[in-house]
Amino acid sequence: MLPAKTAVIMAAGLGTRMRPLTDDTPKPLLPVLGRPILEWNIESLPAEITEVVLVVSYLAEKIRAHFGDSWGGRAIRYVEQPDLKGTGMALAACAPLLAGRFVVMNGDDLYAREDIEAALKHELAILAKPAEGPGRFGAFKVDAAGNLVDIVEGGETGPGSLINIGLYVLDRRVFDYPPVPIKDGAEFGLPQQVALMAKDHRVAILKAGFWVPIGYPEDLAKAESLLKKKLGP
């Protein structure tokens, strides 16, 4: 199995659902327990990940100023995504910087190191959580062995469905598959691209123990409560 040393973190979004908090601050820099979400994300990475590629656009200069060329003992590199065309195009822009296996993750959700470590034990993997009801997250169809078969869009998910939480372990074979247009062609979806890849290669779907999506201002208080509980006294 190829080694993994790089994590791509998606940090380019406008954060429109978080306004007015994101009027002057990029969403990944919003504080949770006094620290930017993106700091928690980088710290959640296993030790074998020594390099982070941040995909930036909105207020990118503030993210660059905060993290510089290295942070927390890891090299930091930046890829600009001037046209926000979805996660598929964001990853495509990073292709020249990627070798071997790599982690891809959202820059505005909270994850746990132990879940990422579990994913890295597989050649290809995506983290998932059981859905609590219909929502905005895509869900996975899996086979009897727990491998990806297809993606079901968010509006069709129901309780118990395994929803996509936006953390992947991939390798360069993903670039053998074309970006998949979604939202009437306005964006290109990475989940749909990985679903194409799964027709030829096993992609494990793994249940994560901890995940906090942060989509709306009220989610910040929930994130603080859940993170406090996880960190303990």
PDB file of C-alpha atoms in Angstrom:
ATOM      1  CA  MET A   1       0.000   0.000   0.000  1.00  0.00           C
ATOM      2  CA  LEU A   2       1.377   3.399  -0.980  1.00  0.00           C
ATOM      3  CA  PRO A   3       2.339   5.734   1.878  1.00  0.00           C
ATOM      4  CA  ALA A   4       0.266   8.810   2.668  1.00  0.00           C
ATOM      5  CA  LYS A   5       1.975  12.061   3.600  1.00  0.00           C
ATOM      6  CA  THR A   6      -0.342  14.811   2.327  1.00  0.00           C
ATOM      7  CA  ALA A   7      -3.770  16.102   3.335  1.00  0.00           C
ATOM      8  CA  VAL A   8      -5.849  18.330   1.076  1.00  0.00           C
ATOM      9  CA  ILE A   9      -8.188  20.539   3.092  1.00  0.00           C
ATOM     10  CA  MET A  10     -11.051  22.319   1.339  1.00  0.00           C
ATOM     11  CA  ALA A  11     -11.099  25.897   2.661  1.00  0.00           C
ATOM     12  CA  ALA A  12     -12.313  27.954  -0.304  1.00  0.00           C
ATOM     13  CA  GLY A  13     -16.054  28.343   0.319  1.00  0.00           C
ATOM     14  CA  LEU A  14     -17.907  31.610   0.830  1.00  0.00           C
ATOM     15  CA  GLY A  15     -19.588  30.465   4.040  1.00  0.00           C
ATOM     16  CA  THR A  16     -22.852  32.121   3.018  1.00  0.00           C
ATOM     17  CA  ARG A  17     -24.951  30.180   5.545  1.00  0.00           C
ATOM     18  CA  MET A  18     -22.704  31.489   8.331  1.00  0.00           C
ATOM     19  CA  ARG A  19     -23.239  35.185   7.592  1.00  0.00           C
ATOM     20  CA  PRO A  20     -22.760  37.702   9.146  1.00  0.00           C
ATOM     21  CA  LEU A  21     -19.953  35.814  10.928  1.00  0.00           C
ATOM     22  CA  THR A  22     -18.188  35.239   7.620  1.00  0.00           C
ATOM     23  CA  ASP A  23     -18.491  38.793   6.304  1.00  0.00           C
ATOM     24  CA  ASP A  24     -14.894  39.486   7.360  1.00  0.00           C
ATOM     25  CA  THR A  25     -13.644  36.043   8.391  1.00  0.00           C
ATOM     26  CA  PRO A  26     -13.321  32.929   6.222  1.00  0.00           C
ATOM     27  CA  LYS A  27     -15.414  30.132   7.674  1.00  0.00           C
ATOM     28  CA  PRO A  28     -12.443  27.831   8.440  1.00  0.00           C
ATOM     29  CA  LEU A  29     -11.033  30.560  10.714  1.00  0.00           C
ATOM     30  CA  LEU A  30     -14.189  30.875  12.834  1.00  0.00           C
ATOM     31  CA  PRO A  31     -13.339  29.966  16.431  1.00  0.00           C
ATOM     32  CA  VAL A  32     -14.393  26.845  18.293  1.00  0.00           C
ATOM     33  CA  LEU A  33     -13.233  26.850  21.921  1.00  0.00           C
ATOM     34  CA  GLY A  34     -11.126  29.877  21.087  1.00  0.00           C
ATOM     35  CA  ARG A  35      -9.270  28.340  18.137  1.00  0.00           C
ATOM     36  CA  PRO A  36     -10.009  28.348  14.381  1.00  0.00           C
ATOM     37  CA  ILE A  37     -11.800  25.304  13.008  1.00  0.00           C
ATOM     38  CA  LEU A  38      -8.907  24.780  10.608  1.00  0.00           C
ATOM     39  CA  GLU A  39      -6.410  24.489  13.475  1.00  0.00           C
ATOM     40  CA  TRP A  40      -8.476  21.666  14.973  1.00  0.00           C
ATOM     41  CA  ASN A  41      -8.543  19.979  11.556  1.00  0.00           C
ATOM     42  CA  ILE A  42      -4.796  20.114  11.036  1.00  0.00           C
ATOM     43  CA  GLU A  43      -4.181  18.857  14.574  1.00  0.00           C
ATOM     44  CA  SER A  44      -6.515  15.918  13.955  1.00  0.00           C
ATOM     45  CA  LEU A  45      -4.214  14.562  11.234  1.00  0.00           C
ATOM     46  CA  PRO A  46      -2.107  11.489  12.069  1.00  0.00           C
ATOM     47  CA  ALA A  47       1.656  11.960  12.432  1.00  0.00           C
ATOM     48  CA  GLU A  48       2.367  10.368   9.037  1.00  0.00           C
ATOM     49  CA  ILE A  49       0.702  13.360   7.359  1.00  0.00           C
ATOM     50  CA  THR A  50       3.556  15.853   7.131  1.00  0.00           C
ATOM     51  CA  GLU A  51       2.200  18.229   4.489  1.00  0.00           C
ATOM     52  CA  VAL A  52      -1.095  20.085   4.164  1.00  0.00           C
ATOM     53  CA  VAL A  53      -2.464  21.590   0.950  1.00  0.00           C
ATOM     54  CA  LEU A  54      -5.090  24.244   1.646  1.00  0.00           C
ATOM     55  CA  VAL A  55      -7.537  24.995  -1.175  1.00  0.00           C
ATOM     56  CA  VAL A  56      -8.403  28.669  -0.696  1.00  0.00           C
ATOM     57  CA  SER A  57     -10.368  31.439  -2.374  1.00  0.00           C
ATOM     58  CA  TYR A  58     -12.630  33.665  -0.244  1.00  0.00           C
ATOM     59  CA  LEU A  59     -10.489  35.847   2.061  1.00  0.00           C
ATOM     60  CA  ALA A  60      -7.554  33.597   1.205  1.00  0.00           C
ATOM     61  CA  GLU A  61      -5.066  36.194   2.407  1.00  0.00           C
ATOM     62  CA  LYS A  62      -6.349  35.803   5.979  1.00  0.00           C
ATOM     63  CA  ILE A  63      -5.825  32.038   5.883  1.00  0.00           C
ATOM     64  CA  ARG A  64      -2.333  32.513   4.439  1.00  0.00           C
ATOM     65  CA  ALA A  65      -1.489  35.086   7.107  1.00  0.00           C
ATOM     66  CA  HIS A  66      -2.634  32.759   9.883  1.00  0.00           C
ATOM     67  CA  PHE A  67      -0.846  29.581   8.797  1.00  0.00           C
ATOM     68  CA  GLY A  68       2.067  30.795   6.682  1.00  0.00           C
ATOM     69  CA  ASP A  69       4.355  28.190   5.103  1.00  0.00           C
ATOM     70  CA  SER A  70       4.306  25.833   8.083  1.00  0.00           C
ATOM     71  CA  TRP A  71       2.141  25.271  11.110  1.00  0.00           C
ATOM     72  CA  GLY A  72       2.244  22.738  13.919  1.00  0.00           C
ATOM     73  CA  GLY A  73       5.297  21.039  12.435  1.00  0.00           C
ATOM     74  CA  ARG A  74       3.697  20.509   9.017  1.00  0.00           C
ATOM     75  CA  ALA A  75       4.495  22.167   5.716  1.00  0.00           C
ATOM     76  CA  ILE A  76       1.582  24.248   4.413  1.00  0.00           C
ATOM     77  CA  ARG A  77       0.990  24.799   0.703  1.00  0.00           C
ATOM     78  CA  TYR A  78      -1.821  26.686  -0.992  1.00  0.00           C
ATOM     79  CA  VAL A  79      -3.897  26.166  -4.120  1.00  0.00           C
ATOM     80  CA  GLU A  80      -6.159  28.985  -5.289  1.00  0.00           C
ATOM     81  CA  GLN A  81      -9.638  28.087  -6.547  1.00  0.00           C
ATOM     82  CA  PRO A  82     -10.843  31.395  -8.042  1.00  0.00           C
ATOM     83  CA  ASP A  83     -13.948  29.818  -9.573  1.00  0.00           C
ATOM     84  CA  LEU A  84     -15.826  27.826  -6.950  1.00  0.00           C
ATOM     85  CA  LYS A  85     -16.766  24.857  -9.126  1.00  0.00           C
ATOM     86  CA  GLY A  86     -17.151  22.243  -6.407  1.00  0.00           C
ATOM     87  CA  THR A  87     -14.946  19.710  -4.661  1.00  0.00           C
ATOM     88  CA  GLY A  88     -14.142  17.792  -7.834  1.00  0.00           C
ATOM     89  CA  MET A  89     -12.481  20.781  -9.460  1.00  0.00           C
ATOM     90  CA  ALA A  90     -10.851  21.772  -6.166  1.00  0.00           C
ATOM     91  CA  LEU A  91      -9.073  18.425  -5.970  1.00  0.00           C
ATOM     92  CA  ALA A  92      -8.178  18.543  -9.669  1.00  0.00           C
ATOM     93  CA  ALA A  93      -6.374  21.838  -9.043  1.00  0.00           C
ATOM     94  CA  CYS A  94      -4.226  20.067  -6.427  1.00  0.00           C
ATOM     95  CA  ALA A  95      -3.205  17.196  -8.716  1.00  0.00           C
ATOM     96  CA  PRO A  96       0.319  18.518  -9.494  1.00  0.00           C
ATOM     97  CA  LEU A  97       1.119  18.524  -5.759  1.00  0.00           C
ATOM     98  CA  LEU A  98      -0.094  15.017  -4.956  1.00  0.00           C
ATOM     99  CA  ALA A  99       1.704  11.678  -4.980  1.00  0.00           C
ATOM    100  CA  GLY A 100       0.971   8.297  -3.446  1.00  0.00           C
ATOM    101  CA  ARG A 101      -2.090   8.221  -1.225  1.00  0.00           C
ATOM    102  CA  PHE A 102      -3.554  11.336   0.362  1.00  0.00           C
ATOM    103  CA  VAL A 103      -6.321  12.504   2.673  1.00  0.00           C
ATOM    104  CA  VAL A 104      -9.012  14.910   1.454  1.00  0.00           C
ATOM    105  CA  MET A 105     -11.219  16.633   4.031  1.00  0.00           C
ATOM    106  CA  ASN A 106     -13.543  19.563   4.580  1.00  0.00           C
ATOM    107  CA  GLY A 107     -11.995  22.578   6.257  1.00  0.00           C
ATOM    108  CA  ASP A 108     -15.088  23.566   8.191  1.00  0.00           C
ATOM    109  CA  ASP A 109     -16.113  20.333   9.948  1.00  0.00           C
ATOM    110  CA  LEU A 110     -14.515  18.683  12.975  1.00  0.00           C
ATOM    111  CA  TYR A 111     -13.034  15.177  12.748  1.00  0.00           C
ATOM    112  CA  ALA A 112     -11.183  12.783  15.062  1.00  0.00           C
ATOM    113  CA  ARG A 113      -7.636  11.531  14.572  1.00  0.00           C
ATOM    114  CA  GLU A 114      -8.599   7.961  15.407  1.00  0.00           C
ATOM    115  CA  ASP A 115     -11.149   7.929  12.578  1.00  0.00           C
ATOM    116  CA  ILE A 116      -8.601   9.257  10.086  1.00  0.00           C
ATOM    117  CA  GLU A 117      -6.089   6.650  11.272  1.00  0.00           C
ATOM    118  CA  ALA A 118      -8.696   3.928  10.694  1.00  0.00           C
ATOM    119  CA  ALA A 119      -9.340   5.211   7.168  1.00  0.00           C
ATOM    120  CA  LEU A 120      -5.616   5.212   6.381  1.00  0.00           C
ATOM    121  CA  LYS A 121      -5.473   1.482   7.079  1.00  0.00           C
ATOM    122  CA  HIS A 122      -7.386   1.037   3.808  1.00  0.00           C
ATOM    123  CA  GLU A 123      -6.010   1.714   0.356  1.00  0.00           C
ATOM    124  CA  LEU A 124      -9.083   3.799  -0.511  1.00  0.00           C
ATOM    125  CA  ALA A 125     -11.750   4.874   1.976  1.00  0.00           C
ATOM    126  CA  ILE A 126     -14.440   7.402   2.856  1.00  0.00           C
ATOM    127  CA  LEU A 127     -15.715   8.194   6.344  1.00  0.00           C
ATOM    128  CA  ALA A 128     -19.461   8.093   6.992  1.00  0.00           C
ATOM    129  CA  LYS A 129     -21.990   8.548   9.792  1.00  0.00           C
ATOM    130  CA  PRO A 130     -25.552   7.181  10.161  1.00  0.00           C
ATOM    131  CA  ALA A 131     -28.109   9.803   9.158  1.00  0.00           C
ATOM    132  CA  GLU A 132     -30.635  11.043  11.701  1.00  0.00           C
ATOM    133  CA  GLY A 133     -33.124  11.974   8.991  1.00  0.00           C
ATOM    134  CA  PRO A 134     -33.399  13.692   5.592  1.00  0.00           C
ATOM    135  CA  GLY A 135     -30.722  16.319   5.110  1.00  0.00           C
ATOM    136  CA  ARG A 136     -28.271  18.061   2.829  1.00  0.00           C
ATOM    137  CA  PHE A 137     -25.638  15.310   2.894  1.00  0.00           C
ATOM    138  CA  GLY A 138     -25.230  12.649   0.232  1.00  0.00           C
ATOM    139  CA  ALA A 139     -25.563   9.020   1.330  1.00  0.00           C
ATOM    140  CA  PHE A 140     -23.725   5.881   0.273  1.00  0.00           C
ATOM    141  CA  LYS A 141     -24.986   2.661  -1.221  1.00  0.00           C
ATOM    142  CA  VAL A 142     -22.624  -0.096  -0.088  1.00  0.00           C
ATOM    143  CA  ASP A 143     -22.217  -3.778  -0.881  1.00  0.00           C
ATOM    144  CA  ALA A 144     -22.191  -6.645   1.611  1.00  0.00           C
ATOM    145  CA  ALA A 145     -18.495  -6.066   2.306  1.00  0.00           C
ATOM    146  CA  GLY A 146     -19.030  -2.388   3.122  1.00  0.00           C
ATOM    147  CA  ASN A 147     -17.528  -1.050  -0.086  1.00  0.00           C
ATOM    148  CA  LEU A 148     -18.924   1.865  -2.065  1.00  0.00           C
ATOM    149  CA  VAL A 149     -21.419   1.095  -4.832  1.00  0.00           C
ATOM    150  CA  ASP A 150     -22.981   4.507  -5.488  1.00  0.00           C
ATOM    151  CA  ILE A 151     -23.947   7.907  -4.053  1.00  0.00           C
ATOM    152  CA  VAL A 152     -27.507   8.982  -3.219  1.00  0.00           C
ATOM    153  CA  GLU A 153     -28.121  12.707  -3.022  1.00  0.00           C
ATOM    154  CA  GLY A 154     -29.036  14.316   0.312  1.00  0.00           C
ATOM    155  CA  GLY A 155     -32.748  14.842  -0.147  1.00  0.00           C
ATOM    156  CA  GLU A 156     -33.276  11.090  -0.521  1.00  0.00           C
ATOM    157  CA  THR A 157     -31.512  10.047   2.675  1.00  0.00           C
ATOM    158  CA  GLY A 158     -33.404   8.695   5.651  1.00  0.00           C
ATOM    159  CA  PRO A 159     -32.654   7.536   9.196  1.00  0.00           C
ATOM    160  CA  GLY A 160     -29.915   4.926   9.269  1.00  0.00           C
ATOM    161  CA  SER A 161     -28.463   5.834   5.876  1.00  0.00           C
ATOM    162  CA  LEU A 162     -24.698   6.237   5.889  1.00  0.00           C
ATOM    163  CA  ILE A 163     -24.032   9.843   4.942  1.00  0.00           C
ATOM    164  CA  ASN A 164     -20.872  11.278   3.450  1.00  0.00           C
ATOM    165  CA  ILE A 165     -18.960  13.373   6.001  1.00  0.00           C
ATOM    166  CA  GLY A 166     -16.415  14.660   3.516  1.00  0.00           C
ATOM    167  CA  LEU A 167     -13.228  12.840   4.507  1.00  0.00           C
ATOM    168  CA  TYR A 168     -11.534  10.590   1.950  1.00  0.00           C
ATOM    169  CA  VAL A 169      -8.382   8.518   1.573  1.00  0.00           C
ATOM    170  CA  LEU A 170      -7.565   8.465  -2.142  1.00  0.00           C
ATOM    171  CA  ASP A 171      -4.661   8.055  -4.524  1.00  0.00           C
ATOM    172  CA  ARG A 172      -3.791   9.413  -7.944  1.00  0.00           C
ATOM    173  CA  ARG A 173      -6.050   6.899  -9.682  1.00  0.00           C
ATOM    174  CA  VAL A 174      -8.941   9.239  -8.875  1.00  0.00           C
ATOM    175  CA  PHE A 175      -7.623  11.540 -11.608  1.00  0.00           C
ATOM    176  CA  ASP A 176      -8.184   8.768 -14.164  1.00  0.00           C
ATOM    177  CA  TYR A 177     -11.903   9.514 -13.858  1.00  0.00           C
ATOM    178  CA  PRO A 178     -13.550  12.670 -15.194  1.00  0.00           C
ATOM    179  CA  PRO A 179     -15.019  15.291 -12.874  1.00  0.00           C
ATOM    180  CA  VAL A 180     -18.781  14.730 -12.624  1.00  0.00           C
ATOM    181  CA  PRO A 181     -21.080  17.724 -13.176  1.00  0.00           C
ATOM    182  CA  ILE A 182     -23.753  18.321 -10.528  1.00  0.00           C
ATOM    183  CA  LYS A 183     -26.229  21.123  -9.799  1.00  0.00           C
ATOM    184  CA  ASP A 184     -27.046  21.492 -13.508  1.00  0.00           C
ATOM    185  CA  GLY A 185     -23.369  21.718 -14.349  1.00  0.00           C
ATOM    186  CA  ALA A 186     -22.595  24.587 -11.974  1.00  0.00           C
ATOM    187  CA  GLU A 187     -20.234  22.399  -9.923  1.00  0.00           C
ATOM    188  CA  PHE A 188     -18.300  19.150 -10.159  1.00  0.00           C
ATOM    189  CA  GLY A 189     -18.679  16.691  -7.291  1.00  0.00           C
ATOM    190  CA  LEU A 190     -15.823  14.703  -5.809  1.00  0.00           C
ATOM    191  CA  PRO A 191     -18.182  12.087  -4.266  1.00  0.00           C
ATOM    192  CA  GLN A 192     -19.619  11.325  -7.685  1.00  0.00           C
ATOM    193  CA  GLN A 193     -16.120  11.082  -9.173  1.00  0.00           C
ATOM    194  CA  VAL A 194     -15.080   8.620  -6.452  1.00  0.00           C
ATOM    195  CA  ALA A 195     -18.259   6.619  -7.160  1.00  0.00           C
ATOM    196  CA  LEU A 196     -17.001   6.177 -10.727  1.00  0.00           C
ATOM    197  CA  MET A 197     -13.658   5.035  -9.346  1.00  0.00           C
ATOM    198  CA  ALA A 198     -15.433   2.535  -7.085  1.00  0.00           C
ATOM    199  CA  LYS A 199     -16.687   0.640 -10.133  1.00  0.00           C
ATOM    200  CA  ASP A 200     -13.078  -0.454 -10.738  1.00  0.00           C
ATOM    201  CA  HIS A 201     -11.460  -0.294  -7.284  1.00  0.00           C
ATOM    202  CA  ARG A 202     -12.615  -1.145  -3.755  1.00  0.00           C
ATOM    203  CA  VAL A 203     -13.447   1.988  -1.743  1.00  0.00           C
ATOM    204  CA  ALA A 204     -14.205   1.166   1.895  1.00  0.00           C
ATOM    205  CA  ILE A 205     -17.011   3.055   3.643  1.00  0.00           C
ATOM    206  CA  LEU A 206     -16.149   3.357   7.341  1.00  0.00           C
ATOM    207  CA  LYS A 207     -18.297   4.610  10.211  1.00  0.00           C
ATOM    208  CA  ALA A 208     -16.673   7.527  12.017  1.00  0.00           C
ATOM    209  CA  GLY A 209     -16.966   7.839  15.768  1.00  0.00           C
ATOM    210  CA  PHE A 210     -16.828  11.648  15.816  1.00  0.00           C
ATOM    211  CA  TRP A 211     -17.892  14.285  13.326  1.00  0.00           C
ATOM    212  CA  VAL A 212     -19.323  17.767  13.789  1.00  0.00           C
ATOM    213  CA  PRO A 213     -20.597  19.549  10.665  1.00  0.00           C
ATOM    214  CA  ILE A 214     -20.611  23.328  11.002  1.00  0.00           C
ATOM    215  CA  GLY A 215     -23.027  24.830   8.513  1.00  0.00           C
ATOM    216  CA  TYR A 216     -24.939  27.504  10.417  1.00  0.00           C
ATOM    217  CA  PRO A 217     -24.061  29.976  13.210  1.00  0.00           C
ATOM    218  CA  GLU A 218     -25.912  27.906  15.812  1.00  0.00           C
ATOM    219  CA  ASP A 219     -23.683  24.928  14.982  1.00  0.00           C
ATOM    220  CA  LEU A 220     -20.714  26.656  16.621  1.00  0.00           C
ATOM    221  CA  ALA A 221     -22.174  26.277  20.118  1.00  0.00           C
ATOM    222  CA  LYS A 222     -22.999  22.637  19.399  1.00  0.00           C
ATOM    223  CA  ALA A 223     -19.459  22.088  18.135  1.00  0.00           C
ATOM    224  CA  GLU A 224     -18.003  23.562  21.315  1.00  0.00           C
ATOM    225  CA  SER A 225     -20.175  21.341  23.488  1.00  0.00           C
ATOM    226  CA  LEU A 226     -19.311  18.158  21.575  1.00  0.00           C
ATOM    227  CA  LEU A 227     -15.622  18.992  21.398  1.00  0.00           C
ATOM    228  CA  LYS A 228     -15.469  19.709  25.136  1.00  0.00           C
ATOM    229  CA  LYS A 229     -17.066  16.330  25.770  1.00  0.00           C
ATOM    230  CA  LYS A 230     -14.578  14.603  23.477  1.00  0.00           C
ATOM    231  CA  LEU A 231     -11.540  16.327  24.969  1.00  0.00           C
ATOM    232  CA  GLY A 232     -12.642  15.570  28.520  1.00  0.00           C
ATOM    233  CA  PRO A 233     -11.666  17.424  31.696  1.00  0.00           C
TER     234      PRO A 233
END
